[in-house]
């Protein structure tokens, strides 16, 4: 009896273990979450990047199974067949939508099932057909979208370049004509009855140079004088100060924006120098004309140590072929007796006269050399 007792204990333990294993399996199949499964075949008409056997199957976002196999279709190279096993009670019907979803930051692919709207839709009898492009990840979609944008930009590079150039031209013209636009808007405002009319400003003008020191060198060719280029601050009719102290000149303005005003007065000054060979504006100059390019650097009142007017221009003379013949910076100053618009205009006229009587002979000398 003593010898058989240990064997009885061991046998009872083994029998209890076998019963426990069968009980655990029964629990898994009924209440543990595995349950009976039903298999479906899913047809993807395209690549399924990253999809693996064992990947989750979700129905309306809830996990109901996994992928059990993946295989190619020999006679349809683009198709991929996937077999999925889902819980038997999953309502997979004829109108169920099938696709791939990419979850998490790493983009792990899962098979996504989405229930249809019809309650009476029949159960699926054949394979589930995935939506076209279901295997396209967000990264691939972004790449395709960027590729399309790049194609559109490449095909329309010429019109886009022209459009940007037109915008630059429009912005430049708008900046140069800001004072005129302000007057137009103010006039419309008064016409519509909005606000009182602003105080009328006193307009001042420049005088062209008329007396030149001998000897006079007539021009041998034709010359075109372009409108001076200038920064936006100089494209105005206001009297400009080196600082911000322009309160005494609020009711005064020049007769035109400064670049246009300087161009017009230089054309008149060149005519006064040699009326037989007057200069032209670029749009009316004959073919083969030399060109005088100007850049306005200063046209302002400096108040320290004593008020004085300053005009500075950079000049470049190009021959008919566009080659640079000469370049120089011209600057003239004149004192202002009293800091007021009329005395300031007198000082600017003095400075402009001196600058023109220096610029014009210099241009004639170098232009005649290029005409030989």
CSV table of N, CA and C in Angstrom, one decimal, residues 218-275:
chain,number,residue,atom,x,y,z
A,218,UNK,N,29.0,119.6,-79.7
A,218,UNK,CA,27.7,119.0,-80.2
A,218,UNK,C,27.8,117.5,-80.2
A,219,UNK,N,26.6,116.9,-80.1
A,219,UNK,CA,26.6,115.4,-80.1
A,219,UNK,C,26.7,115.0,-81.5
A,220,UNK,N,27.5,113.9,-81.8
A,220,UNK,CA,27.6,113.4,-83.1
A,220,UNK,C,26.6,112.3,-83.4
A,221,UNK,N,26.1,111.7,-82.4
A,221,UNK,CA,25.1,110.6,-82.5
A,221,UNK,C,23.8,110.9,-81.8
A,222,UNK,N,22.9,109.9,-81.7
A,222,UNK,CA,21.7,110.1,-80.9
A,222,UNK,C,21.8,109.5,-79.6
A,223,UNK,N,21.1,110.1,-78.6
A,223,UNK,CA,21.2,109.7,-77.2
A,223,UNK,C,19.8,109.5,-76.6
A,224,UNK,N,19.7,108.4,-75.9
A,224,UNK,CA,18.4,108.1,-75.1
A,224,UNK,C,18.7,108.2,-73.6
A,225,UNK,N,17.8,109.0,-72.9
A,225,UNK,CA,18.0,109.1,-71.5
A,225,UNK,C,16.8,108.4,-70.8
A,226,UNK,N,17.2,107.4,-70.1
A,226,UNK,CA,16.1,106.6,-69.4
A,226,UNK,C,15.7,107.3,-68.1
A,227,UNK,N,14.5,106.9,-67.6
A,227,UNK,CA,14.1,107.4,-66.3
A,227,UNK,C,15.0,106.9,-65.2
A,228,UNK,N,15.5,107.8,-64.3
A,228,UNK,CA,16.4,107.3,-63.3
A,228,UNK,C,15.7,106.2,-62.4
A,229,UNK,N,16.5,105.2,-62.1
A,229,UNK,CA,16.0,104.2,-61.1
A,229,UNK,C,16.2,104.8,-59.7
A,230,UNK,N,15.4,104.4,-58.8
A,230,UNK,CA,15.4,104.9,-57.4
A,230,UNK,C,14.7,104.0,-56.5
A,231,UNK,N,15.1,104.0,-55.2
A,231,UNK,CA,14.4,103.3,-54.2
A,231,UNK,C,13.0,103.8,-54.0
A,232,UNK,N,12.2,103.1,-53.3
A,232,UNK,CA,10.8,103.5,-53.2
A,232,UNK,C,10.6,104.8,-52.5
A,233,UNK,N,11.5,105.1,-51.5
A,233,UNK,CA,11.4,106.3,-50.8
A,233,UNK,C,11.6,107.6,-51.6
A,234,UNK,N,12.4,107.4,-52.7
A,234,UNK,CA,12.6,108.5,-53.6
A,234,UNK,C,11.5,108.7,-54.7
A,235,UNK,N,10.6,107.7,-54.8
A,235,UNK,CA,9.6,107.7,-55.9
A,235,UNK,C,8.4,108.5,-55.3
A,236,UNK,N,8.5,109.7,-55.0
A,236,UNK,CA,7.5,110.5,-54.4
A,236,UNK,C,7.5,111.9,-54.9
A,237,UNK,N,6.4,112.7,-54.6
A,237,UNK,CA,6.4,114.1,-54.9
A,237,UNK,C,6.7,114.9,-53.6
A,238,UNK,N,6.9,114.3,-52.5
A,238,UNK,CA,7.1,115.0,-51.2
A,238,UNK,C,8.6,115.6,-51.2
A,239,UNK,N,8.8,116.6,-50.4
A,239,UNK,CA,10.1,117.1,-50.1
A,239,UNK,C,10.7,116.1,-49.1
A,240,UNK,N,11.8,115.5,-49.4
A,240,UNK,CA,12.4,114.5,-48.5
A,240,UNK,C,13.5,115.2,-47.6
A,241,UNK,N,13.6,114.7,-46.4
A,241,UNK,CA,14.6,115.1,-45.5
A,241,UNK,C,15.5,113.9,-45.1
A,242,UNK,N,16.7,114.2,-44.8
A,242,UNK,CA,17.6,113.2,-44.4
A,242,UNK,C,17.2,112.5,-43.1
A,243,UNK,N,16.5,113.3,-42.3
A,243,UNK,CA,15.8,112.7,-41.1
A,243,UNK,C,14.3,112.6,-41.3
A,244,UNK,N,13.6,112.7,-40.2
A,244,UNK,CA,12.1,112.7,-40.3
A,244,UNK,C,11.5,114.0,-40.1
A,245,UNK,N,12.2,115.1,-40.1
A,245,UNK,CA,11.7,116.4,-39.8
A,245,UNK,C,11.1,117.1,-41.0
A,246,UNK,N,9.9,116.7,-41.4
A,246,UNK,CA,9.3,117.3,-42.6
A,246,UNK,C,8.0,118.0,-42.3
A,247,UNK,N,7.8,118.4,-41.0
A,247,UNK,CA,6.5,118.9,-40.6
A,247,UNK,C,6.2,120.3,-41.3
A,248,UNK,N,7.3,121.1,-41.6
A,248,UNK,CA,7.1,122.4,-42.2
A,248,UNK,C,6.8,122.3,-43.7
A,249,UNK,N,6.9,121.1,-44.3
A,249,UNK,CA,6.7,121.0,-45.7
A,249,UNK,C,5.5,120.1,-46.0
A,250,UNK,N,4.6,120.0,-45.1
A,250,UNK,CA,3.4,119.1,-45.3
A,250,UNK,C,2.5,119.6,-46.4
A,251,UNK,N,2.4,120.9,-46.7
A,251,UNK,CA,1.6,121.5,-47.7
A,251,UNK,C,2.3,121.8,-49.0
A,252,UNK,N,3.5,121.2,-49.2
A,252,UNK,CA,4.3,121.5,-50.4
A,252,UNK,C,4.6,120.2,-51.1
A,253,UNK,N,4.7,120.2,-52.4
A,253,UNK,CA,5.0,119.0,-53.2
A,253,UNK,C,5.7,119.4,-54.5
A,254,UNK,N,6.4,118.5,-55.1
A,254,UNK,CA,7.0,118.7,-56.4
A,254,UNK,C,6.0,118.5,-57.5
A,255,UNK,N,6.2,119.0,-58.7
A,255,UNK,CA,5.2,118.9,-59.7
A,255,UNK,C,5.1,117.5,-60.3
A,256,UNK,N,6.0,116.6,-60.0
A,256,UNK,CA,5.9,115.2,-60.4
A,256,UNK,C,6.7,114.3,-59.5
A,257,UNK,N,6.6,113.0,-59.6
A,257,UNK,CA,7.5,112.1,-58.8
A,257,UNK,C,8.9,112.4,-59.2
A,258,UNK,N,9.8,112.3,-58.2
A,258,UNK,CA,11.2,112.8,-58.4
A,258,UNK,C,11.9,112.1,-59.6
A,259,UNK,N,11.8,110.8,-59.8
A,259,UNK,CA,12.5,110.2,-61.0
A,259,UNK,C,12.0,110.8,-62.3
A,260,UNK,N,10.7,110.9,-62.5
A,260,UNK,CA,10.1,111.5,-63.7
A,260,UNK,C,10.5,113.0,-63.9
A,261,UNK,N,10.5,113.7,-62.7
A,261,UNK,CA,10.8,115.1,-62.8
A,261,UNK,C,12.3,115.3,-63.2
A,262,UNK,N,13.2,114.5,-62.7
A,262,UNK,CA,14.6,114.7,-63.0
A,262,UNK,C,14.8,114.3,-64.5
A,263,UNK,N,14.2,113.2,-65.0
A,263,UNK,CA,14.3,112.8,-66.4
A,263,UNK,C,13.8,114.0,-67.3
A,264,UNK,N,12.6,114.5,-67.0
A,264,UNK,CA,12.1,115.6,-67.9
A,264,UNK,C,13.0,116.8,-67.9
A,265,UNK,N,13.5,117.2,-66.7
A,265,UNK,CA,14.4,118.4,-66.7
A,265,UNK,C,15.8,118.2,-67.3
A,266,UNK,N,16.3,116.9,-67.2
A,266,UNK,CA,17.5,116.6,-67.9
A,266,UNK,C,17.4,116.6,-69.4
A,267,UNK,N,16.2,116.1,-69.9
A,267,UNK,CA,16.0,116.2,-71.3
A,267,UNK,C,16.0,117.6,-71.8
A,268,UNK,N,15.3,118.5,-71.1
A,268,UNK,CA,15.3,119.9,-71.5
A,268,UNK,C,16.7,120.5,-71.4
A,269,UNK,N,17.4,120.1,-70.4
A,269,UNK,CA,18.8,120.7,-70.2
A,269,UNK,C,19.7,120.3,-71.4
A,270,UNK,N,19.6,119.0,-71.8
A,270,UNK,CA,20.3,118.5,-72.9
A,270,UNK,C,19.9,119.3,-74.2
A,271,UNK,N,18.6,119.5,-74.4
A,271,UNK,CA,18.2,120.3,-75.5
A,271,UNK,C,18.8,121.7,-75.5
A,272,UNK,N,18.8,122.3,-74.3
A,272,UNK,CA,19.4,123.7,-74.2
A,272,UNK,C,20.9,123.7,-74.5
A,273,UNK,N,21.5,122.6,-74.3
A,273,UNK,CA,23.0,122.4,-74.6
A,273,UNK,C,23.2,122.3,-76.1
A,274,UNK,N,22.4,121.5,-76.8
A,274,UNK,CA,22.6,121.2,-78.2
A,274,UNK,C,21.2,120.9,-78.8
A,275,UNK,N,20.5,122.0,-79.2
A,275,UNK,CA,19.1,121.9,-79.7
A,275,UNK,C,19.1,121.1,-81.0
